[in-house]
CSV table of N, CA and C and ligand atoms in Angstrom, one decimal:
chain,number,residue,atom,x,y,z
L,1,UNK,N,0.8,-1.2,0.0
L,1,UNK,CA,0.0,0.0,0.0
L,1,UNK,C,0.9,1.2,0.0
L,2,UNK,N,0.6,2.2,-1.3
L,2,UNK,CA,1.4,3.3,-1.1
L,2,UNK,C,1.2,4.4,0.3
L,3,UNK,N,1.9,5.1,0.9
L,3,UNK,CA,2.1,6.2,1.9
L,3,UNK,C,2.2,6.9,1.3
L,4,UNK,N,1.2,8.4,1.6
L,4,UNK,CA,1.7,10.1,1.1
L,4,UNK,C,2.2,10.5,2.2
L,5,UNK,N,2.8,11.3,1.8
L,5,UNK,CA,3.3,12.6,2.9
L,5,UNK,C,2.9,14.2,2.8
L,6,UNK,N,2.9,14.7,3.5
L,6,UNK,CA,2.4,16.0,3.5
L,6,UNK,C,4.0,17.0,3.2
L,7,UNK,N,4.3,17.6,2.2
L,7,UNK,CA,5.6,18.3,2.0
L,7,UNK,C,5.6,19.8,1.4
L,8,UNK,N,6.0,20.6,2.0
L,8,UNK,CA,6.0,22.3,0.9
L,8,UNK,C,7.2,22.7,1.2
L,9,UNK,N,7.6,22.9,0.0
L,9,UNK,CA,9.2,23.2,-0.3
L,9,UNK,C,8.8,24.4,-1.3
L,10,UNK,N,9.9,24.7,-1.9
L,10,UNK,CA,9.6,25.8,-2.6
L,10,UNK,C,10.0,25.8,-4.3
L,11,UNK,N,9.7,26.1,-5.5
L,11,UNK,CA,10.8,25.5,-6.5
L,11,UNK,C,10.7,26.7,-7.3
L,12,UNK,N,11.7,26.8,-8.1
L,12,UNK,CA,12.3,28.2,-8.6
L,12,UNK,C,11.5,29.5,-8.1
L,13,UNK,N,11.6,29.5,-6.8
L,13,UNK,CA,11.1,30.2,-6.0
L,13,UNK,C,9.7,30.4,-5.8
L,14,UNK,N,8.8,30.0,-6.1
L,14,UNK,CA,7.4,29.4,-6.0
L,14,UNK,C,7.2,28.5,-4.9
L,15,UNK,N,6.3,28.7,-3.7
L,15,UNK,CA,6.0,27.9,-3.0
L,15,UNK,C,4.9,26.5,-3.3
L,16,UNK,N,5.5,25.2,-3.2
L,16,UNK,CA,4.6,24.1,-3.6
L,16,UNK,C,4.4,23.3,-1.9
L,17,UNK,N,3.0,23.0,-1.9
L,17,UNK,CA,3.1,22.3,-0.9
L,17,UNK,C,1.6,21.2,-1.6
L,18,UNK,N,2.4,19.6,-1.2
L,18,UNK,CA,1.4,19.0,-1.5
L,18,UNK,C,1.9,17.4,-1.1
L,19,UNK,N,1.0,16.6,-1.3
L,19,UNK,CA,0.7,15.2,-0.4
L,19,UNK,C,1.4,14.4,-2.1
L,20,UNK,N,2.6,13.7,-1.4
L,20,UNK,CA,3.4,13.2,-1.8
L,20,UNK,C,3.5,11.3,-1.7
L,21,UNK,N,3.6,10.9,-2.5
L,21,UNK,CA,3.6,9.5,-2.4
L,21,UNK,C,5.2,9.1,-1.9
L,22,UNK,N,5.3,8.2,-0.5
L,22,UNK,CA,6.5,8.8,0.1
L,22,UNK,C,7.4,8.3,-0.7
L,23,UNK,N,7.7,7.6,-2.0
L,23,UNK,CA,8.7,7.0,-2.5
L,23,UNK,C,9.2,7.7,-3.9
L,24,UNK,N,8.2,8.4,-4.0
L,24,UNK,CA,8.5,9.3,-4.7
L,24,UNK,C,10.0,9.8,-5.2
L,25,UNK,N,10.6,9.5,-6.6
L,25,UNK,CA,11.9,10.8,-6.5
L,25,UNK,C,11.4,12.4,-6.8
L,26,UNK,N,12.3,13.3,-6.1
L,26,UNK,CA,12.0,14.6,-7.1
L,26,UNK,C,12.1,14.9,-8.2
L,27,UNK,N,13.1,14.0,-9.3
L,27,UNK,CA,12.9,13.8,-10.7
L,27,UNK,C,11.2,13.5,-11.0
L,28,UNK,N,10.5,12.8,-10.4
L,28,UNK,CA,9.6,12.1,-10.8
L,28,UNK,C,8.6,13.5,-10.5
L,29,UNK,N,8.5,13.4,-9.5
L,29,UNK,CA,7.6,15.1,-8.9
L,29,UNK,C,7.8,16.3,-9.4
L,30,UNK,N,8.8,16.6,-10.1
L,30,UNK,CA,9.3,18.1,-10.9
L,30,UNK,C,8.5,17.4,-11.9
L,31,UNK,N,8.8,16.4,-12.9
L,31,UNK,CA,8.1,16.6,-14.3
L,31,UNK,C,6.7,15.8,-13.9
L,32,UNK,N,6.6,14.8,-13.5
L,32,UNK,CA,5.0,14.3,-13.2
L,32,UNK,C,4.0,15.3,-12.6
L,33,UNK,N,4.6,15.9,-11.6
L,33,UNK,CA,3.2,16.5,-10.6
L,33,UNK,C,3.4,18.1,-11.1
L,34,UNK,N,4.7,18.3,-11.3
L,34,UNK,CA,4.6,19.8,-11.7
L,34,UNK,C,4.7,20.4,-13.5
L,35,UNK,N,5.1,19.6,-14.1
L,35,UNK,CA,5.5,19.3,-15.1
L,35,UNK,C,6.8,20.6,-15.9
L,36,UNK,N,7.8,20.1,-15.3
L,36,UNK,CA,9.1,20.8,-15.6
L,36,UNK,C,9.9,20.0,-16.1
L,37,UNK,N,9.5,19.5,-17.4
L,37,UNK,CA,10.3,18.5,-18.1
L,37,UNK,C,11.5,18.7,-18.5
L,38,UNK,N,12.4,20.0,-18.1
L,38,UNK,CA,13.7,20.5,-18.2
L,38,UNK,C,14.4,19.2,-17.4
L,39,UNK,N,14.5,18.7,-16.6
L,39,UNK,CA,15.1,18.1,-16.2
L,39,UNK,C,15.1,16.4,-16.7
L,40,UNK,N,15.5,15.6,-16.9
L,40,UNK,CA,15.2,14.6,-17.7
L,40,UNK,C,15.9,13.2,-16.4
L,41,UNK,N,15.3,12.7,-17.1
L,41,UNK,CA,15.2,10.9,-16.8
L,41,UNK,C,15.9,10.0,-17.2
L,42,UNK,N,17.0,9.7,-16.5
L,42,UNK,CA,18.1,9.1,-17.6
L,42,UNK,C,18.2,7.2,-17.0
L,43,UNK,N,19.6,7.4,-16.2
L,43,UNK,CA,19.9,5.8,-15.1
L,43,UNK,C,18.8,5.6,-14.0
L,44,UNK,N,18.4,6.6,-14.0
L,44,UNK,CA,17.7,6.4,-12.6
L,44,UNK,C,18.4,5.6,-11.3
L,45,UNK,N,19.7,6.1,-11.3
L,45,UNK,CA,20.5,5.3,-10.2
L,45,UNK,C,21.9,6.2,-10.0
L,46,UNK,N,21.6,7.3,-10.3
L,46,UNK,CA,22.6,8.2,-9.7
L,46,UNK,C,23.6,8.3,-10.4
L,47,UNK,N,23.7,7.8,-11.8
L,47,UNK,CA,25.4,7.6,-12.1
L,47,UNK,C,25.3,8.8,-13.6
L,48,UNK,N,24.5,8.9,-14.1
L,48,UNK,CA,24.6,9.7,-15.4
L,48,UNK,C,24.4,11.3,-15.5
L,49,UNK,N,23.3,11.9,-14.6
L,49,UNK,CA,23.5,13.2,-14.5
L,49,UNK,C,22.5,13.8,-14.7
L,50,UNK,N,21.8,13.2,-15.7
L,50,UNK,CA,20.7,14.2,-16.0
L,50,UNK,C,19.3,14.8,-15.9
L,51,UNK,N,19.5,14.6,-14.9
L,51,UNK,CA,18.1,14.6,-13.9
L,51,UNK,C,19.1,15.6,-12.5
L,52,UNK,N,20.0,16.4,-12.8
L,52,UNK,CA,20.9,17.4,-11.8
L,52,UNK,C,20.0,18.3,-11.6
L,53,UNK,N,19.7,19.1,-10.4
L,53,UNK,CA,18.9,19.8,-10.4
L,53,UNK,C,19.4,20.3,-9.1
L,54,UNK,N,19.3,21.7,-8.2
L,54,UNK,CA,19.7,22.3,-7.0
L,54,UNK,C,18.4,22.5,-5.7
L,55,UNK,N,19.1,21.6,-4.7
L,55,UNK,CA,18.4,21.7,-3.6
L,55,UNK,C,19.5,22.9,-2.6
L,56,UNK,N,18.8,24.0,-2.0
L,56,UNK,CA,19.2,24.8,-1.0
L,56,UNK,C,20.9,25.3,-1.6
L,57,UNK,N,21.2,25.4,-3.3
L,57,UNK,CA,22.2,25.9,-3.5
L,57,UNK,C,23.2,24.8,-3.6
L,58,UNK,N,23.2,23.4,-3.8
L,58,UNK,CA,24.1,22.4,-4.0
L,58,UNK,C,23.4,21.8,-5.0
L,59,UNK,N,24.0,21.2,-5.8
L,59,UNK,CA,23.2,20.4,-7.5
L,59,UNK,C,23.4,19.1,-7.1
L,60,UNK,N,21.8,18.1,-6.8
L,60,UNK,CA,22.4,16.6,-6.7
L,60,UNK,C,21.4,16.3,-7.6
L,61,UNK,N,21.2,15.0,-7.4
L,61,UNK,CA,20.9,13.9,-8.5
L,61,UNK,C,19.3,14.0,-8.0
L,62,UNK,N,18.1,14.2,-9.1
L,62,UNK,CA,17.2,14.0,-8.7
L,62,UNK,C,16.2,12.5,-8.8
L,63,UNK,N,17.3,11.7,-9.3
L,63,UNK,CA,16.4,10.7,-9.3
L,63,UNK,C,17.2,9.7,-7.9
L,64,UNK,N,18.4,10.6,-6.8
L,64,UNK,CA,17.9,10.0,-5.8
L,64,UNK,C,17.6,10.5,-4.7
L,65,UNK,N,17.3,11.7,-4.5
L,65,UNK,CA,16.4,12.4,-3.5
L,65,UNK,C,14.7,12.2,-3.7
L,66,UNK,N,14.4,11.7,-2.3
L,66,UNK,CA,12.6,11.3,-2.1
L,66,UNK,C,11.9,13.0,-2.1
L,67,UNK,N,11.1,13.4,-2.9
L,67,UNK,CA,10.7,14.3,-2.6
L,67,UNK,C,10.0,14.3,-1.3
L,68,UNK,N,9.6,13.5,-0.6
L,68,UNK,CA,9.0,13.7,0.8
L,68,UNK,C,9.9,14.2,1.7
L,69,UNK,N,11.4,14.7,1.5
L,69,UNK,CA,12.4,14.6,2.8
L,69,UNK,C,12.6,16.0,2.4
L,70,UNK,N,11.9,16.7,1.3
L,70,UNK,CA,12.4,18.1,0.6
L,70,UNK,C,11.8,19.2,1.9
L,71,UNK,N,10.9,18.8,2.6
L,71,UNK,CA,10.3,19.9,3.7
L,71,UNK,C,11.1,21.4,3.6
L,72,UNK,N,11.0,22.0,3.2
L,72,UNK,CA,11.5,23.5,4.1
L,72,UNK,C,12.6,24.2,2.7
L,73,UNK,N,12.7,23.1,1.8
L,73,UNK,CA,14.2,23.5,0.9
L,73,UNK,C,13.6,24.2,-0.2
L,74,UNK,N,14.7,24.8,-0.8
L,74,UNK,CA,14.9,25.7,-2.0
L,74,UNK,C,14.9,24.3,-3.1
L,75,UNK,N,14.0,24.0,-4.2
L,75,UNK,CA,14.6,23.5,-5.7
L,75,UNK,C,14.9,24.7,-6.4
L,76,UNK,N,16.0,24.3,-7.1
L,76,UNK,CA,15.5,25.0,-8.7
L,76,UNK,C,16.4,24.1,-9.7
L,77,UNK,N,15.3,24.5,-10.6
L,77,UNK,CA,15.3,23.5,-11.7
L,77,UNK,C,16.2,24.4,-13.2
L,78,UNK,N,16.7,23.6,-14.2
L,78,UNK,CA,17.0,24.2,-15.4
L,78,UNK,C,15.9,25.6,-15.5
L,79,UNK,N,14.7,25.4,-15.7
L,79,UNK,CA,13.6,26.4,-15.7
L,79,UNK,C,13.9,27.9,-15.2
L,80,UNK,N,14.0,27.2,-13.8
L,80,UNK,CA,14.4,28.4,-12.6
L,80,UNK,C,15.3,29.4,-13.1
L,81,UNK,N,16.2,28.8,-13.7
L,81,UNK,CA,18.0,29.3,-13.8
L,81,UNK,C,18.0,30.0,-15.2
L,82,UNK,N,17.1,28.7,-16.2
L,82,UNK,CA,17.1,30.2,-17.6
L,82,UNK,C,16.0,31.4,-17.4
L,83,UNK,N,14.7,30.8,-16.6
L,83,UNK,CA,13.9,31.9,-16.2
L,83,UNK,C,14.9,33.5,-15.6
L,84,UNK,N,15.2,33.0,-14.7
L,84,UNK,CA,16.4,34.2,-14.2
L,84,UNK,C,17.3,34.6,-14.5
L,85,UNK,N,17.6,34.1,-16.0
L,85,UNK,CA,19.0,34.4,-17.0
L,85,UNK,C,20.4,34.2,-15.9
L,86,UNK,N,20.2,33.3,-15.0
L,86,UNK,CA,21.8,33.2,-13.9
L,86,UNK,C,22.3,32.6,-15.5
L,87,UNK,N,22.2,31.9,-16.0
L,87,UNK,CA,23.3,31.0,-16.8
L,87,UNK,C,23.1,31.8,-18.3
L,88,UNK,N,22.4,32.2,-19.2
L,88,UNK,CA,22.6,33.0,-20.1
L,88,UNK,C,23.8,33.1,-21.0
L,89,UNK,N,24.8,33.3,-20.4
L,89,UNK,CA,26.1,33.3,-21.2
L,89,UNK,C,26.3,31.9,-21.4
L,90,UNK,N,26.6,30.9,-20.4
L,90,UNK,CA,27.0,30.0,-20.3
L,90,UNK,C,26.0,29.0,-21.4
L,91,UNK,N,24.6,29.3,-21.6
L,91,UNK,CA,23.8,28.5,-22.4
L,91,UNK,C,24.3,29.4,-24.0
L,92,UNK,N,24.2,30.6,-24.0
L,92,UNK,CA,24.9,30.9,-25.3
L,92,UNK,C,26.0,30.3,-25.9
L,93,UNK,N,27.2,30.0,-25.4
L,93,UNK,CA,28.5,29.3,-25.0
L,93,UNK,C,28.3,28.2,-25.9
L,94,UNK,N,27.2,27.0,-25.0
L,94,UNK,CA,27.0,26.0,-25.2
L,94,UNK,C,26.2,25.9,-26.9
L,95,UNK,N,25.4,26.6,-27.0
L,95,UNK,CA,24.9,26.8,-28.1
L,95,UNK,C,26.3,27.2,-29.5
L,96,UNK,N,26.7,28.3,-29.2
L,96,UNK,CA,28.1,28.4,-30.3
L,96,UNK,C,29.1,27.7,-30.2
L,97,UNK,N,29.2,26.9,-29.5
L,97,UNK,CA,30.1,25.9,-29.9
L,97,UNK,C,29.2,24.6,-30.3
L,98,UNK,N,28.1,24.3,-30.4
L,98,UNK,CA,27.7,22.7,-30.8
L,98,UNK,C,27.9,22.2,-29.9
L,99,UNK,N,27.4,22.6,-28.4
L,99,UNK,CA,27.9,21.5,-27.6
L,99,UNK,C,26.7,20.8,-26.7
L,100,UNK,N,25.6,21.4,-27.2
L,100,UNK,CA,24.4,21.0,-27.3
L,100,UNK,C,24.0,20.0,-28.0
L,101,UNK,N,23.9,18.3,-28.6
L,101,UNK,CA,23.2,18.2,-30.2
L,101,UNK,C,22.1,17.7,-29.9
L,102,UNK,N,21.6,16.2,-29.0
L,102,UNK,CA,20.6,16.2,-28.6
L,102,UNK,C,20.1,16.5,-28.0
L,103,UNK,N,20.6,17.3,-26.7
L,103,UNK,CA,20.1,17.8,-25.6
L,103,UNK,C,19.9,17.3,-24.3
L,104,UNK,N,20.0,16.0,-24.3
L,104,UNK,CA,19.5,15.1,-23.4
L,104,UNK,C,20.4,15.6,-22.1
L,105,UNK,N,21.8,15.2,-22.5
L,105,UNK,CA,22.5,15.8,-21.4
L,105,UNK,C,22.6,16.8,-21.0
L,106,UNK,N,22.2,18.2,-21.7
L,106,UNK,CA,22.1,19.6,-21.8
L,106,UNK,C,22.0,20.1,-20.0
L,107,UNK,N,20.4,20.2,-20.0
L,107,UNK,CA,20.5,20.9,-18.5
L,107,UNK,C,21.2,20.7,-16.8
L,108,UNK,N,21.2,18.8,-17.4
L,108,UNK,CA,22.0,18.6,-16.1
L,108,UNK,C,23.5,19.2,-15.8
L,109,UNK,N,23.8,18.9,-17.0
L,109,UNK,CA,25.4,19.8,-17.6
L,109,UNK,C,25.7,21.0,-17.3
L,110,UNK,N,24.4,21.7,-17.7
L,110,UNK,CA,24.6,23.3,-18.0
L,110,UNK,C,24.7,23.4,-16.0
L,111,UNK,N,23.9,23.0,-15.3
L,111,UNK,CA,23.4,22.9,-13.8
L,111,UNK,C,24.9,22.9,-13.3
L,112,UNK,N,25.6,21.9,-13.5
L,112,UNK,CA,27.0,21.3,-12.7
L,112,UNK,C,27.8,22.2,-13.3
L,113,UNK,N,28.4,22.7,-14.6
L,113,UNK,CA,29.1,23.3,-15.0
L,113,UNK,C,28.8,25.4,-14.5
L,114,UNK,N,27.7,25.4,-13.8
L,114,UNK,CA,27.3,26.8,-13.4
L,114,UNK,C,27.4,26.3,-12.1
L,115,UNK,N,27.4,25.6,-11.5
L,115,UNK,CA,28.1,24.7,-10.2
L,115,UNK,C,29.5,25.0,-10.0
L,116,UNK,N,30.2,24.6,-10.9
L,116,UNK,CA,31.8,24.7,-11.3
L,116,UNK,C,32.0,26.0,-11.0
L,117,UNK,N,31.6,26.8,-11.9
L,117,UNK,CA,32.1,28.2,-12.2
L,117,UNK,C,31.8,28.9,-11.1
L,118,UNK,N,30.8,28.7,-10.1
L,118,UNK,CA,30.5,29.3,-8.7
L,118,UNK,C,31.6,28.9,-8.1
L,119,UNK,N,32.0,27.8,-7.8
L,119,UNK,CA,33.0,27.4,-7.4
L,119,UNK,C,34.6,27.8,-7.5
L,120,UNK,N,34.6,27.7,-8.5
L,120,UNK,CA,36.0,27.6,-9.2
L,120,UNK,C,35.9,28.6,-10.6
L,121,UNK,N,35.8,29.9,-10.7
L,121,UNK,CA,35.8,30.8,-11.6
L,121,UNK,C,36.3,31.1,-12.9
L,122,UNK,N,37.8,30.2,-12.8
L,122,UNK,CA,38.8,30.0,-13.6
L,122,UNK,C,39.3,28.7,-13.3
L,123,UNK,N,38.3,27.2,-14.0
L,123,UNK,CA,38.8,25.8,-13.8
L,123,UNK,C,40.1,26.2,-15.0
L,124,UNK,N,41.1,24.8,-14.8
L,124,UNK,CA,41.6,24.7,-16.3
L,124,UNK,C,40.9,23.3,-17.1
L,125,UNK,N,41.1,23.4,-18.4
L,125,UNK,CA,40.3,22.4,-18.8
L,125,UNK,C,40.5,20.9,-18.6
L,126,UNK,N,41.3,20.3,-17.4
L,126,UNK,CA,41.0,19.1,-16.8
L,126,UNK,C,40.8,19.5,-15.9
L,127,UNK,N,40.5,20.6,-15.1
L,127,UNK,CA,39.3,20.4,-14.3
L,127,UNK,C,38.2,20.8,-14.6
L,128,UNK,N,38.2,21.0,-15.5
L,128,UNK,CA,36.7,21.0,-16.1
L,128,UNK,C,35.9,19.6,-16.1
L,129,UNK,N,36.9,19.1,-17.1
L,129,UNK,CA,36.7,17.5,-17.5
L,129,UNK,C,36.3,16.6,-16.4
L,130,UNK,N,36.9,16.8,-15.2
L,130,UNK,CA,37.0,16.1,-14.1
L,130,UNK,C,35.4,16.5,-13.4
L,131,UNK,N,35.3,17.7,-13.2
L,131,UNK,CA,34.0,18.5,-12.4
L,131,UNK,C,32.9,17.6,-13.1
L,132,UNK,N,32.8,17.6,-14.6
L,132,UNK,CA,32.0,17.3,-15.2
L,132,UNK,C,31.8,15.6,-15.8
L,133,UNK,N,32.5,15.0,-14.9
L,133,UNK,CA,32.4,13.6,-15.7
L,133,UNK,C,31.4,12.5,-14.9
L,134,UNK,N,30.9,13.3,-14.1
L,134,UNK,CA,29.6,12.8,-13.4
L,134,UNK,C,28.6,13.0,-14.4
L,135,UNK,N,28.7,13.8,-15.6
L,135,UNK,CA,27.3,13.9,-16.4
L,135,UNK,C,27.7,13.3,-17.5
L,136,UNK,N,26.8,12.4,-18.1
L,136,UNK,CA,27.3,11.6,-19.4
L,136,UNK,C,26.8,12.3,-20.3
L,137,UNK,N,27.7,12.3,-21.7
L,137,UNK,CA,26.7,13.1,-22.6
L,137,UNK,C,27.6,11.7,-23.4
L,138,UNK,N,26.6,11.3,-24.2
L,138,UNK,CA,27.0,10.1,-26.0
L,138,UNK,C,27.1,10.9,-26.8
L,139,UNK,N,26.4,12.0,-26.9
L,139,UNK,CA,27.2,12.6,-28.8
L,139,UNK,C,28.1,13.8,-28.8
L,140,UNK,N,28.3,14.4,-28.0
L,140,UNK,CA,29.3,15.1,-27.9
L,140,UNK,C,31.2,15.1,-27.9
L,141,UNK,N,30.7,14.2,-27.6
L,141,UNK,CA,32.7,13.3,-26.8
L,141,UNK,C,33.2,14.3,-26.1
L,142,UNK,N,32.3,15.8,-25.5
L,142,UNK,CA,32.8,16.6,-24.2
L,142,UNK,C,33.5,17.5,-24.9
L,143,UNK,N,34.5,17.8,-26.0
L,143,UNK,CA,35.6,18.5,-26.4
L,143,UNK,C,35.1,19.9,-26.3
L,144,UNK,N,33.5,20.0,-27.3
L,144,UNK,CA,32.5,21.0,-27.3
L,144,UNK,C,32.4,21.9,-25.9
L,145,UNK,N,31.7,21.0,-25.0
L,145,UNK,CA,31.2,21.3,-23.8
L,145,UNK,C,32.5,21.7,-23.0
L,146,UNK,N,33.3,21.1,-22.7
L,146,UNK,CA,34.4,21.3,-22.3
L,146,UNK,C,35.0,23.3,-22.7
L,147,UNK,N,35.2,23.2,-24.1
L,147,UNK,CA,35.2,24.6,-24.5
L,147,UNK,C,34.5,25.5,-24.1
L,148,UNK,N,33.3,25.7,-24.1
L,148,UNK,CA,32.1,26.3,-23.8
L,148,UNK,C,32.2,26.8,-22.6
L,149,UNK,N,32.3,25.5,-21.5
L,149,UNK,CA,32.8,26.2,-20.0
L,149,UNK,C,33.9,26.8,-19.7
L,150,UNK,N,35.2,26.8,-20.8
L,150,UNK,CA,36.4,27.4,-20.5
L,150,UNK,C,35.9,28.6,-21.2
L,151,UNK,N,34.6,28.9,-22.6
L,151,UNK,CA,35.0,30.3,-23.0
L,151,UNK,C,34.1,31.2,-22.1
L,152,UNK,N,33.4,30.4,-21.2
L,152,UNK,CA,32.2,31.0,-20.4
L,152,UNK,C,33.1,31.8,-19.4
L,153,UNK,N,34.0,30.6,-18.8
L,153,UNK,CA,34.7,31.3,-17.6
L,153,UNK,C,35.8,32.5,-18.0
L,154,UNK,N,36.3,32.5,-19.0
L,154,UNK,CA,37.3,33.3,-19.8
L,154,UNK,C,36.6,34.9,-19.7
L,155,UNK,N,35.4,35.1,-20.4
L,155,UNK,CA,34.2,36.1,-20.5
L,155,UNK,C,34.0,36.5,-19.2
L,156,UNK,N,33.7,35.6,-18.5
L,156,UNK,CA,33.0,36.0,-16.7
L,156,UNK,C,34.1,37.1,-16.5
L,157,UNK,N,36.1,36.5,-16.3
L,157,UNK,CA,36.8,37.4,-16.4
L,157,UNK,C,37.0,38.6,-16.9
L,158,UNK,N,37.0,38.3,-18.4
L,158,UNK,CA,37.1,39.9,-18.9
L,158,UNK,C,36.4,40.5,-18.5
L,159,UNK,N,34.8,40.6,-18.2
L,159,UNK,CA,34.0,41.2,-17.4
L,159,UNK,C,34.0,42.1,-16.0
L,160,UNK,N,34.6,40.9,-15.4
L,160,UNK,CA,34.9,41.1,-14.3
L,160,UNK,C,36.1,42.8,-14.0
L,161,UNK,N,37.6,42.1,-15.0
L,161,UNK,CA,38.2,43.0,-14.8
L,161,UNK,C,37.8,44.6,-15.5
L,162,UNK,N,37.0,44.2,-15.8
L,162,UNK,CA,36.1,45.9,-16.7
L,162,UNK,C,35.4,46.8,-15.5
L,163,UNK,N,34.7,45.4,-14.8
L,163,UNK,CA,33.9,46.3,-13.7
L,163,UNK,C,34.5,47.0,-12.4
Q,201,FES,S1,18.7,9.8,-13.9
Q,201,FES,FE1,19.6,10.5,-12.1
Q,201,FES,S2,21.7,10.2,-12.3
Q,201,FES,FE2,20.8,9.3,-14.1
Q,202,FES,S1,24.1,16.3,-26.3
Q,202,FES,FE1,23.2,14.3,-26.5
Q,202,FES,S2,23.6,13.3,-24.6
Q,202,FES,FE2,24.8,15.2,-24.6
């Protein structure tokens, strides 16, 4: 017999509160119950990436967090992040270099690699490679994406030293 739980968390800053089936993942509850199909469905076992999404400002895997344990937390989703143009350059980036082709891998990517760059402002490109090899992408072979985040972080710079 399934268990609900009663849970209101908040997601791309929108407050949701609603009776959750407790086994629920939040992959499953972002695109089933809310329908934010930015985030995608891949291994379902934590190893491929694309289903990354940010609880409380840290990007984990949404197909293994229970949406019932979310009580009190910040999501935000791919949605959230181009809704508020945080990533903008960085999705530009990705787009001029082809480092987009099917997309599949895209948002979880774009999520961890704007992860990176909070982090680490100026990776070099094996640490890029390294930051990012939790997300699998098949048609790219990374060379693309890899670029993309070095010419993102390169720009952040010049910007920076202007301001
Ligand atoms: S679907 Fe979550 S890591 Fe693959
Ligand atoms: S662009 Fe197709 S899986 Fe990465």
């Amino acid at each position: 017999m399934s268990r609900e739980v009663q849970v209101t968390f908040e997601v791309n800053g929108e407050p949701v509160s609603r009776r959750v089936e407790a086994r629920q993942h939040l992959i499953d509850f972002l695109r089933l119950e809310l329908g934010l199909t930015g985030s995608h469905t891949g291994c379902e076992h934590g190893v491929c990436g694309a289903c990354t999404v940010r609880v409380d400002g840290r990007i984990v895997r949404g197909c293994l967090v229970l949406a019932a344990s979310l009580e009190g937390t910040k999501v935000e989703t791919i949605e959230g992040l181009s809704d508020a143009n945080e990533i903008r350059d960085l999705q530009d980036a990705f787009i001029a270099r082809n480092a987009c082709q099917c997309g599949y891998c895209t948002p979880g990517m774009l999520l961890t690699a704007a992860a990176l760059l909070d982090s680490k402002p100026q990776p070099t490109r094996a640490e890029i490679r390294e930051y990012l090899a939790g997300n699998y992408c098949r048609c790219t072979g990374y060379h693309a994406i890899v670029d993309a985040v070095e010419a993102t972080a390169a720009a952040r710079a010049r910007r920076h030293k202007q301001d």
